Short mmCIF file of N, CA and C and ligand atoms in Angstrom, two decimals:
data_model
loop_
_atom_site.label_atom_id
_atom_site.label_comp_id
_atom_site.label_asym_id
_atom_site.label_seq_id
_atom_site.Cartn_x
_atom_site.Cartn_y
_atom_site.Cartn_z
N MET A 1 121.13 110.48 101.03
CA MET A 1 121.78 110.47 99.72
C MET A 1 122.89 111.51 99.70
N SER A 2 124.01 111.14 99.13
CA SER A 2 125.10 112.10 99.03
C SER A 2 124.85 113.07 97.90
N PRO A 3 125.06 114.37 98.14
CA PRO A 3 124.87 115.34 97.06
C PRO A 3 125.89 115.15 95.94
N LYS A 4 126.94 114.39 96.23
CA LYS A 4 127.98 114.17 95.21
C LYS A 4 127.62 113.02 94.27
N MET A 5 126.46 112.39 94.53
CA MET A 5 126.12 111.25 93.70
C MET A 5 126.10 111.62 92.22
N LYS A 6 126.57 110.68 91.43
CA LYS A 6 126.67 110.96 90.00
C LYS A 6 125.31 111.17 89.36
N LYS A 7 125.21 112.17 88.56
CA LYS A 7 124.00 112.37 87.76
C LYS A 7 124.12 111.50 86.51
N PRO A 8 122.98 110.93 86.07
CA PRO A 8 123.07 110.17 84.82
C PRO A 8 123.44 111.09 83.66
N LYS A 9 124.14 110.53 82.71
CA LYS A 9 124.52 111.34 81.55
C LYS A 9 123.28 111.70 80.75
N PRO A 10 123.27 112.89 80.16
CA PRO A 10 122.12 113.23 79.32
C PRO A 10 122.05 112.29 78.13
N THR A 11 120.84 111.89 77.76
CA THR A 11 120.72 110.94 76.67
C THR A 11 120.16 111.59 75.41
N CYS A 12 119.94 112.88 75.47
CA CYS A 12 119.34 113.57 74.33
C CYS A 12 120.21 114.76 73.96
N GLU A 13 120.44 114.92 72.69
CA GLU A 13 121.30 116.04 72.27
C GLU A 13 120.53 117.13 71.55
N ARG A 14 119.20 117.01 71.57
CA ARG A 14 118.41 118.08 70.95
C ARG A 14 118.49 119.33 71.81
N PRO A 15 118.22 120.50 71.21
CA PRO A 15 118.23 121.72 72.02
C PRO A 15 117.17 121.65 73.12
N GLU A 16 117.57 122.14 74.29
CA GLU A 16 116.70 122.08 75.46
C GLU A 16 116.27 123.49 75.85
N SER A 17 115.00 123.66 76.18
CA SER A 17 114.53 124.95 76.70
C SER A 17 113.97 124.75 78.09
N GLU A 18 113.96 125.85 78.84
CA GLU A 18 113.48 125.78 80.22
C GLU A 18 112.20 126.61 80.39
N TYR A 19 111.25 126.06 81.12
CA TYR A 19 109.97 126.72 81.35
C TYR A 19 109.68 126.69 82.84
N ARG A 20 108.83 127.64 83.25
CA ARG A 20 108.52 127.72 84.67
C ARG A 20 107.01 127.86 84.85
N PHE A 21 106.46 127.02 85.69
CA PHE A 21 105.03 127.07 86.00
C PHE A 21 104.86 127.49 87.45
N SER A 22 103.78 128.24 87.71
CA SER A 22 103.34 128.38 89.10
C SER A 22 102.53 127.14 89.44
N SER A 23 102.46 126.80 90.72
CA SER A 23 101.65 125.65 91.13
C SER A 23 101.38 125.76 92.62
N PRO A 24 100.46 124.95 93.12
CA PRO A 24 100.20 124.95 94.56
C PRO A 24 101.43 124.60 95.40
N LEU A 25 102.42 123.96 94.79
CA LEU A 25 103.62 123.57 95.53
C LEU A 25 104.78 124.52 95.28
N GLY A 26 104.50 125.67 94.68
CA GLY A 26 105.58 126.59 94.31
C GLY A 26 105.93 126.39 92.85
N TYR A 27 107.06 126.97 92.44
CA TYR A 27 107.43 126.86 91.04
C TYR A 27 107.72 125.42 90.63
N ILE A 28 107.29 125.08 89.41
CA ILE A 28 107.72 123.83 88.79
C ILE A 28 108.57 124.22 87.60
N ILE A 29 109.78 123.72 87.57
CA ILE A 29 110.71 124.06 86.48
C ILE A 29 110.81 122.87 85.55
N VAL A 30 110.52 123.11 84.29
CA VAL A 30 110.47 122.04 83.31
C VAL A 30 111.53 122.31 82.24
N LYS A 31 112.33 121.30 81.95
CA LYS A 31 113.27 121.38 80.83
C LYS A 31 112.84 120.35 79.80
N ALA A 32 112.82 120.78 78.55
CA ALA A 32 112.32 119.89 77.51
C ALA A 32 112.97 120.19 76.18
N CYS A 33 113.05 119.16 75.33
CA CYS A 33 113.36 119.37 73.92
C CYS A 33 112.04 119.26 73.17
N ASP A 34 112.07 119.36 71.85
CA ASP A 34 110.79 119.29 71.15
C ASP A 34 110.24 117.86 71.09
N SER A 35 111.00 116.90 71.59
CA SER A 35 110.57 115.52 71.60
C SER A 35 109.91 115.12 72.92
N GLY A 36 110.20 115.86 73.98
CA GLY A 36 109.60 115.51 75.26
C GLY A 36 110.32 116.14 76.44
N LEU A 37 109.84 115.81 77.62
CA LEU A 37 110.40 116.38 78.84
C LEU A 37 111.76 115.77 79.15
N HIS A 38 112.67 116.59 79.62
CA HIS A 38 113.95 116.11 80.16
C HIS A 38 113.89 116.07 81.68
N SER A 39 113.37 117.14 82.26
CA SER A 39 113.26 117.14 83.72
C SER A 39 112.12 118.04 84.16
N THR A 40 111.59 117.69 85.30
CA THR A 40 110.44 118.39 85.88
C THR A 40 110.73 118.46 87.36
N SER A 41 110.98 119.65 87.90
CA SER A 41 111.36 119.67 89.30
C SER A 41 110.74 120.85 90.03
N LEU A 42 110.57 120.67 91.32
CA LEU A 42 110.12 121.77 92.16
C LEU A 42 111.30 122.69 92.43
N ASP A 43 110.98 123.91 92.85
CA ASP A 43 112.00 124.90 93.16
C ASP A 43 113.14 124.27 93.99
N GLY A 44 114.37 124.51 93.55
CA GLY A 44 115.52 123.90 94.18
C GLY A 44 115.68 124.22 95.66
N GLU A 45 115.11 125.35 96.09
CA GLU A 45 115.26 125.76 97.48
C GLU A 45 114.24 125.10 98.41
N LEU A 46 113.29 124.38 97.81
CA LEU A 46 112.20 123.83 98.61
C LEU A 46 112.68 122.75 99.57
N THR A 47 112.32 122.91 100.84
CA THR A 47 112.61 121.87 101.85
C THR A 47 111.40 121.74 102.77
N ASP A 48 111.45 120.75 103.65
CA ASP A 48 110.38 120.60 104.63
C ASP A 48 110.22 121.87 105.47
N GLU A 49 111.30 122.60 105.69
CA GLU A 49 111.25 123.77 106.57
C GLU A 49 110.47 124.93 105.94
N ASN A 50 110.56 125.07 104.60
CA ASN A 50 109.89 126.24 103.99
C ASN A 50 108.71 125.87 103.10
N PHE A 51 108.26 124.62 103.16
CA PHE A 51 107.18 124.16 102.29
C PHE A 51 105.85 124.76 102.74
N THR A 52 105.24 125.57 101.90
CA THR A 52 103.95 126.19 102.23
C THR A 52 103.01 126.04 101.04
N PRO A 53 102.41 124.84 100.91
CA PRO A 53 101.51 124.61 99.77
C PRO A 53 100.30 125.53 99.81
N ASN A 54 99.82 125.89 98.64
CA ASN A 54 98.67 126.78 98.54
C ASN A 54 97.81 126.33 97.36
N LEU A 55 96.75 125.61 97.68
CA LEU A 55 95.91 125.04 96.61
C LEU A 55 95.24 126.11 95.76
N ARG A 56 95.16 127.34 96.28
CA ARG A 56 94.52 128.38 95.46
C ARG A 56 95.46 128.94 94.39
N GLU A 57 96.74 128.59 94.50
CA GLU A 57 97.69 129.03 93.46
C GLU A 57 97.48 128.16 92.23
N GLY A 58 97.10 128.79 91.13
CA GLY A 58 96.81 128.02 89.92
C GLY A 58 98.08 127.58 89.20
N VAL A 59 97.91 126.64 88.27
CA VAL A 59 99.02 126.23 87.42
C VAL A 59 99.04 127.15 86.21
N LYS A 60 100.07 127.95 86.11
CA LYS A 60 100.20 128.85 84.97
C LYS A 60 101.63 128.81 84.44
N LEU A 61 101.73 128.81 83.14
CA LEU A 61 103.05 128.92 82.52
C LEU A 61 103.48 130.37 82.61
N LEU A 62 104.64 130.62 83.17
CA LEU A 62 105.08 131.99 83.40
C LEU A 62 106.05 132.42 82.30
N GLY A 63 105.76 133.54 81.72
CA GLY A 63 106.76 134.21 80.88
C GLY A 63 106.96 133.73 79.47
N SER A 64 106.37 132.61 79.04
CA SER A 64 106.58 132.15 77.68
C SER A 64 105.26 132.24 76.93
N SER A 65 105.31 132.63 75.68
CA SER A 65 104.06 132.67 74.92
C SER A 65 104.02 131.57 73.87
N LYS A 66 105.06 131.48 73.06
CA LYS A 66 105.08 130.40 72.06
C LYS A 66 105.79 129.19 72.66
N VAL A 67 105.07 128.12 72.82
CA VAL A 67 105.67 126.95 73.45
C VAL A 67 105.39 125.70 72.63
N PRO A 68 106.26 124.71 72.71
CA PRO A 68 106.02 123.47 71.97
C PRO A 68 104.85 122.68 72.55
N GLU A 69 104.39 121.75 71.75
CA GLU A 69 103.23 120.93 72.11
C GLU A 69 103.43 120.25 73.48
N VAL A 70 104.63 119.76 73.74
CA VAL A 70 104.85 119.03 74.98
C VAL A 70 104.62 119.94 76.20
N ILE A 71 104.91 121.22 76.06
CA ILE A 71 104.72 122.14 77.19
C ILE A 71 103.24 122.48 77.36
N LYS A 72 102.51 122.55 76.24
CA LYS A 72 101.05 122.73 76.35
C LYS A 72 100.43 121.53 77.07
N LYS A 73 100.88 120.34 76.69
CA LYS A 73 100.37 119.12 77.35
C LYS A 73 100.73 119.12 78.83
N CYS A 74 101.92 119.57 79.11
CA CYS A 74 102.41 119.62 80.49
C CYS A 74 101.53 120.55 81.32
N SER A 75 101.18 121.69 80.74
CA SER A 75 100.36 122.66 81.41
C SER A 75 98.98 122.07 81.73
N ILE A 76 98.38 121.43 80.75
CA ILE A 76 97.06 120.81 80.96
C ILE A 76 97.16 119.67 81.99
N TRP A 77 98.23 118.90 81.89
CA TRP A 77 98.39 117.77 82.81
C TRP A 77 98.49 118.27 84.25
N PHE A 78 99.32 119.30 84.48
CA PHE A 78 99.48 119.80 85.85
C PHE A 78 98.21 120.49 86.35
N GLN A 79 97.51 121.22 85.47
CA GLN A 79 96.24 121.83 85.89
C GLN A 79 95.27 120.75 86.34
N THR A 80 95.22 119.67 85.58
CA THR A 80 94.30 118.58 85.92
C THR A 80 94.76 117.88 87.19
N TYR A 81 96.06 117.65 87.30
CA TYR A 81 96.58 116.96 88.49
C TYR A 81 96.21 117.72 89.77
N PHE A 82 96.41 119.02 89.75
CA PHE A 82 96.19 119.77 90.99
C PHE A 82 94.72 120.14 91.23
N ASN A 83 93.97 120.37 90.14
CA ASN A 83 92.62 120.92 90.33
C ASN A 83 91.48 120.00 89.97
N ASP A 84 91.77 118.91 89.30
CA ASP A 84 90.69 118.04 88.81
C ASP A 84 91.22 116.61 88.72
N LEU A 85 91.81 116.17 89.82
CA LEU A 85 92.59 114.92 89.79
C LEU A 85 91.80 113.72 89.28
N LYS A 86 90.50 113.68 89.57
CA LYS A 86 89.73 112.49 89.17
C LYS A 86 89.73 112.29 87.66
N ASN A 87 90.04 113.36 86.91
CA ASN A 87 90.06 113.23 85.45
C ASN A 87 91.47 113.10 84.87
N ILE A 88 92.45 112.84 85.73
CA ILE A 88 93.83 112.83 85.22
C ILE A 88 94.04 111.75 84.16
N ASN A 89 93.32 110.64 84.27
CA ASN A 89 93.53 109.58 83.28
C ASN A 89 92.94 109.91 81.92
N SER A 90 92.15 110.96 81.85
CA SER A 90 91.59 111.33 80.55
C SER A 90 92.42 112.41 79.85
N VAL A 91 93.49 112.88 80.48
CA VAL A 91 94.39 113.79 79.76
C VAL A 91 95.70 113.06 79.45
N GLU A 92 96.27 113.45 78.36
CA GLU A 92 97.47 112.76 77.89
C GLU A 92 98.67 113.15 78.76
N ARG A 93 99.43 112.15 79.17
CA ARG A 93 100.67 112.45 79.90
C ARG A 93 101.65 113.10 78.93
N PRO A 94 102.27 114.20 79.34
CA PRO A 94 103.26 114.80 78.43
C PRO A 94 104.37 113.80 78.11
N ASP A 95 104.81 113.81 76.88
CA ASP A 95 105.86 112.88 76.48
C ASP A 95 107.11 113.10 77.31
N ILE A 96 107.76 112.01 77.64
CA ILE A 96 109.04 112.09 78.32
C ILE A 96 110.10 111.64 77.32
N CYS A 97 111.04 112.52 77.07
CA CYS A 97 111.98 112.31 75.96
C CYS A 97 112.61 110.93 76.01
N VAL A 98 113.10 110.54 77.16
CA VAL A 98 113.87 109.30 77.25
C VAL A 98 113.00 108.07 76.97
N PHE A 99 111.69 108.17 77.21
CA PHE A 99 110.81 107.03 76.98
C PHE A 99 110.70 106.69 75.49
N LYS A 100 111.13 107.61 74.64
CA LYS A 100 111.01 107.35 73.20
C LYS A 100 112.17 106.52 72.65
N LYS A 101 113.18 106.29 73.51
CA LYS A 101 114.29 105.44 73.05
C LYS A 101 113.79 104.02 72.84
N SER A 102 114.40 103.34 71.92
CA SER A 102 113.96 101.97 71.66
C SER A 102 114.59 100.98 72.65
N ASP A 103 115.73 101.35 73.23
CA ASP A 103 116.40 100.44 74.16
C ASP A 103 116.52 101.11 75.54
N LEU A 104 115.49 100.97 76.33
CA LEU A 104 115.52 101.62 77.63
C LEU A 104 116.48 100.89 78.57
N ALA A 105 117.30 101.65 79.26
CA ALA A 105 118.15 101.08 80.31
C ALA A 105 117.26 100.72 81.51
N PHE A 106 117.81 99.96 82.44
CA PHE A 106 116.99 99.49 83.57
C PHE A 106 116.32 100.65 84.30
N ARG A 107 117.09 101.68 84.56
CA ARG A 107 116.57 102.82 85.31
C ARG A 107 115.39 103.48 84.58
N GLU A 108 115.54 103.60 83.27
CA GLU A 108 114.48 104.21 82.46
C GLU A 108 113.23 103.32 82.44
N LEU A 109 113.49 102.02 82.44
CA LEU A 109 112.38 101.06 82.47
C LEU A 109 111.62 101.14 83.80
N VAL A 110 112.35 101.37 84.87
CA VAL A 110 111.70 101.54 86.18
C VAL A 110 110.78 102.76 86.13
N TRP A 111 111.30 103.87 85.61
CA TRP A 111 110.49 105.10 85.54
C TRP A 111 109.24 104.88 84.70
N LYS A 112 109.42 104.22 83.56
CA LYS A 112 108.29 104.05 82.63
C LYS A 112 107.25 103.09 83.22
N THR A 113 107.72 102.01 83.82
CA THR A 113 106.78 101.05 84.43
C THR A 113 105.99 101.73 85.54
N LEU A 114 106.68 102.52 86.34
CA LEU A 114 106.01 103.25 87.41
C LEU A 114 104.95 104.20 86.85
N ALA A 115 105.36 104.99 85.85
CA ALA A 115 104.43 105.98 85.28
C ALA A 115 103.25 105.30 84.59
N ASP A 116 103.50 104.16 83.97
CA ASP A 116 102.44 103.48 83.21
C ASP A 116 101.51 102.66 84.09
N THR A 117 102.00 102.19 85.23
CA THR A 117 101.19 101.19 85.94
C THR A 117 100.78 101.57 87.37
N VAL A 118 101.31 102.65 87.91
CA VAL A 118 100.93 103.02 89.28
C VAL A 118 100.25 104.39 89.26
N GLY A 119 98.94 104.37 89.33
CA GLY A 119 98.16 105.60 89.15
C GLY A 119 97.91 106.35 90.44
N PRO A 120 97.26 107.50 90.35
CA PRO A 120 96.95 108.29 91.54
C PRO A 120 96.12 107.47 92.53
N GLY A 121 96.42 107.62 93.79
CA GLY A 121 95.67 106.89 94.80
C GLY A 121 96.22 105.51 95.08
N GLU A 122 97.29 105.12 94.37
CA GLU A 122 97.93 103.84 94.63
C GLU A 122 99.33 104.09 95.18
N VAL A 123 99.81 103.15 95.98
CA VAL A 123 101.23 103.16 96.33
C VAL A 123 101.78 101.77 96.01
N ILE A 124 103.08 101.71 95.86
CA ILE A 124 103.74 100.43 95.60
C ILE A 124 105.05 100.44 96.38
N THR A 125 105.43 99.28 96.90
CA THR A 125 106.71 99.25 97.61
C THR A 125 107.85 99.08 96.60
N TYR A 126 109.06 99.41 97.05
CA TYR A 126 110.23 99.22 96.19
C TYR A 126 110.31 97.77 95.71
N GLY A 127 110.04 96.86 96.64
CA GLY A 127 110.12 95.44 96.31
C GLY A 127 109.07 95.03 95.29
N ALA A 128 107.84 95.51 95.46
CA ALA A 128 106.77 95.15 94.53
C ALA A 128 107.05 95.73 93.14
N LEU A 129 107.67 96.91 93.11
CA LEU A 129 108.01 97.48 91.81
C LEU A 129 109.11 96.66 91.12
N ALA A 130 110.07 96.19 91.91
CA ALA A 130 111.11 95.30 91.36
C ALA A 130 110.47 94.03 90.82
N ASP A 131 109.51 93.47 91.56
CA ASP A 131 108.79 92.27 91.09
C ASP A 131 108.08 92.55 89.77
N ARG A 132 107.46 93.71 89.70
CA ARG A 132 106.71 94.07 88.50
C ARG A 132 107.63 94.17 87.29
N LEU A 133 108.89 94.47 87.56
CA LEU A 133 109.90 94.53 86.48
C LEU A 133 110.51 93.15 86.23
N LYS A 134 109.92 92.14 86.87
CA LYS A 134 110.41 90.77 86.75
C LYS A 134 111.87 90.67 87.16
N ASN A 135 112.21 91.44 88.19
CA ASN A 135 113.58 91.49 88.66
C ASN A 135 113.59 91.68 90.17
N PRO A 136 113.10 90.66 90.88
CA PRO A 136 112.89 90.81 92.33
C PRO A 136 114.15 91.13 93.12
N GLY A 137 115.32 90.86 92.54
CA GLY A 137 116.56 91.16 93.25
C GLY A 137 116.97 92.62 93.13
N ALA A 138 116.22 93.41 92.38
CA ALA A 138 116.68 94.75 92.02
C ALA A 138 116.12 95.85 92.91
N VAL A 139 115.82 95.51 94.17
CA VAL A 139 115.20 96.51 95.04
C VAL A 139 116.08 97.76 95.21
N ARG A 140 117.38 97.54 95.39
CA ARG A 140 118.28 98.70 95.53
C ARG A 140 118.35 99.53 94.26
N ALA A 141 118.37 98.83 93.12
CA ALA A 141 118.43 99.55 91.84
C ALA A 141 117.14 100.35 91.62
N VAL A 142 116.02 99.80 92.09
CA VAL A 142 114.76 100.55 92.00
C VAL A 142 114.86 101.80 92.88
N GLY A 143 115.42 101.63 94.08
CA GLY A 143 115.61 102.78 94.97
C GLY A 143 116.48 103.84 94.33
N SER A 144 117.53 103.40 93.68
CA SER A 144 118.44 104.34 93.01
C SER A 144 117.73 105.06 91.86
N ALA A 145 116.91 104.32 91.11
CA ALA A 145 116.15 104.96 90.03
C ALA A 145 115.20 106.01 90.58
N MET A 146 114.62 105.74 91.75
CA MET A 146 113.70 106.72 92.35
C MET A 146 114.45 107.98 92.76
N ARG A 147 115.63 107.78 93.38
CA ARG A 147 116.40 108.95 93.81
C ARG A 147 116.84 109.79 92.63
N ASN A 148 116.99 109.16 91.49
CA ASN A 148 117.49 109.86 90.31
C ASN A 148 116.40 110.17 89.29
N ASN A 149 115.16 110.10 89.71
CA ASN A 149 114.05 110.37 88.79
C ASN A 149 114.06 111.85 88.40
N PRO A 150 114.26 112.16 87.13
CA PRO A 150 114.32 113.57 86.76
C PRO A 150 112.94 114.21 86.60
N ASN A 151 111.88 113.40 86.53
CA ASN A 151 110.55 113.95 86.25
C ASN A 151 109.58 113.64 87.38
N GLY A 152 109.83 114.28 88.53
CA GLY A 152 108.97 114.07 89.69
C GLY A 152 107.52 114.41 89.36
N ILE A 153 106.61 113.85 90.11
CA ILE A 153 105.15 114.00 90.01
C ILE A 153 104.62 113.29 88.77
N ILE A 154 105.14 113.62 87.57
CA ILE A 154 104.65 112.96 86.35
C ILE A 154 105.08 111.50 86.35
N VAL A 155 106.33 111.25 86.68
CA VAL A 155 106.79 109.89 86.96
C VAL A 155 106.72 109.78 88.49
N PRO A 156 105.68 109.12 88.99
CA PRO A 156 105.26 109.35 90.38
C PRO A 156 106.08 108.60 91.43
N CYS A 157 107.33 109.00 91.60
CA CYS A 157 108.16 108.32 92.60
C CYS A 157 107.62 108.54 94.01
N HIS A 158 106.74 109.56 94.19
CA HIS A 158 106.13 109.74 95.52
C HIS A 158 105.22 108.57 95.88
N ARG A 159 104.82 107.78 94.88
CA ARG A 159 103.94 106.63 95.17
C ARG A 159 104.73 105.37 95.53
N VAL A 160 106.03 105.48 95.55
CA VAL A 160 106.85 104.33 95.91
C VAL A 160 107.25 104.48 97.37
N VAL A 161 106.87 103.48 98.16
CA VAL A 161 107.06 103.56 99.61
C VAL A 161 107.82 102.34 100.10
N ARG A 162 108.30 102.45 101.33
CA ARG A 162 108.94 101.29 101.95
C ARG A 162 107.87 100.37 102.52
N ALA A 163 108.21 99.10 102.62
CA ALA A 163 107.27 98.15 103.24
C ALA A 163 106.96 98.60 104.66
N SER A 164 107.91 99.29 105.30
CA SER A 164 107.74 99.67 106.70
C SER A 164 107.27 101.12 106.88
N GLY A 165 106.96 101.80 105.79
CA GLY A 165 106.51 103.19 105.96
C GLY A 165 106.77 104.04 104.74
N LEU A 166 106.79 105.33 104.96
CA LEU A 166 106.77 106.29 103.86
C LEU A 166 107.94 106.19 102.88
N GLY A 167 109.15 106.00 103.39
CA GLY A 167 110.31 106.06 102.52
C GLY A 167 110.71 107.50 102.25
N LEU A 168 111.93 107.68 101.74
CA LEU A 168 112.45 109.04 101.60
C LEU A 168 111.98 109.71 100.31
N TYR A 169 111.91 111.03 100.36
CA TYR A 169 111.60 111.81 99.16
C TYR A 169 112.66 112.90 99.06
N HIS A 170 113.25 113.00 97.88
CA HIS A 170 114.29 114.00 97.65
C HIS A 170 115.38 113.88 98.73
N GLY A 171 115.84 112.66 98.91
CA GLY A 171 116.89 112.42 99.89
C GLY A 171 116.45 112.67 101.33
N GLY A 172 115.15 112.74 101.57
CA GLY A 172 114.66 112.96 102.92
C GLY A 172 114.42 114.41 103.27
N THR A 173 114.67 115.32 102.33
CA THR A 173 114.52 116.75 102.63
C THR A 173 113.13 117.28 102.27
N ARG A 174 112.32 116.44 101.60
CA ARG A 174 110.99 116.89 101.18
C ARG A 174 109.92 115.87 101.56
N GLN A 175 110.02 115.38 102.79
CA GLN A 175 109.04 114.38 103.23
C GLN A 175 107.62 114.97 103.22
N SER A 176 107.51 116.25 103.57
CA SER A 176 106.17 116.85 103.62
C SER A 176 105.57 116.98 102.23
N VAL A 177 106.42 117.07 101.20
CA VAL A 177 105.92 117.12 99.82
C VAL A 177 105.35 115.75 99.45
N LYS A 178 106.09 114.70 99.80
CA LYS A 178 105.61 113.34 99.52
C LYS A 178 104.26 113.11 100.20
N VAL A 179 104.18 113.48 101.48
CA VAL A 179 102.93 113.31 102.21
C VAL A 179 101.81 114.14 101.57
N TRP A 180 102.14 115.37 101.18
CA TRP A 180 101.13 116.23 100.55
C TRP A 180 100.60 115.59 99.27
N LEU A 181 101.50 115.10 98.43
CA LEU A 181 101.08 114.51 97.15
C LEU A 181 100.20 113.28 97.40
N LEU A 182 100.61 112.44 98.33
CA LEU A 182 99.82 111.23 98.62
C LEU A 182 98.47 111.60 99.22
N ASN A 183 98.46 112.56 100.15
CA ASN A 183 97.18 113.00 100.71
C ASN A 183 96.28 113.58 99.62
N HIS A 184 96.88 114.36 98.73
CA HIS A 184 96.13 114.96 97.62
C HIS A 184 95.46 113.86 96.78
N GLU A 185 96.11 112.71 96.70
CA GLU A 185 95.57 111.59 95.92
C GLU A 185 94.67 110.68 96.77
N GLY A 186 94.47 111.08 98.03
CA GLY A 186 93.54 110.35 98.87
C GLY A 186 94.19 109.26 99.72
N ILE A 187 95.52 109.26 99.77
CA ILE A 187 96.21 108.21 100.52
C ILE A 187 96.69 108.77 101.86
N THR A 188 96.29 108.11 102.93
CA THR A 188 96.75 108.55 104.25
C THR A 188 97.50 107.45 104.99
N LYS A 189 97.43 106.23 104.43
CA LYS A 189 98.21 105.12 105.01
C LYS A 189 99.20 104.65 103.97
N TYR A 190 100.44 104.41 104.38
CA TYR A 190 101.49 104.14 103.38
C TYR A 190 101.95 102.71 103.36
N SER A 191 101.55 101.93 104.34
CA SER A 191 102.03 100.55 104.32
C SER A 191 101.04 99.67 105.03
ZN1 ZN B 201 115.17 115.31 74.38
#
């Protein structure tokens, strides 16, 4: 993926705040308005070369005391994801701001369908996800939506794989993160 690729335009004009969590995968940086998450990302410096996961590192919100409801939900969701995965379906997914729009664009629909229908321990190919969107010709557009997913892990683009194997994660620079997440969910075969 080219680093010059266009970022989607922001679709929310509410004030945005930034939060930082510790996690087994390093810092998770969350940007959100009071309506929901805008983006959820791992430390920008993270690559396959410096990835050193540590399951004993707990999920903690760093530095903020008064936080909106969506960030409290986010904290519980990530704690459950990393430390008690079998119960993830019993905790509420933190709201994602863009999902509240009444007219989702194709890319947003891909993210929502993925988050709603592909749970931990499952993988889906780009093609099967396009089929699920009743748009079997849209395999490339699904790939593009995955590359531009602003809410990694919560919108589980790591569960989208190629028919022939793992597929890229973060433009191919975080393959070990994708493998770690899938292994954490009990998946060791990708196709
Ligand atoms: Zn928003």
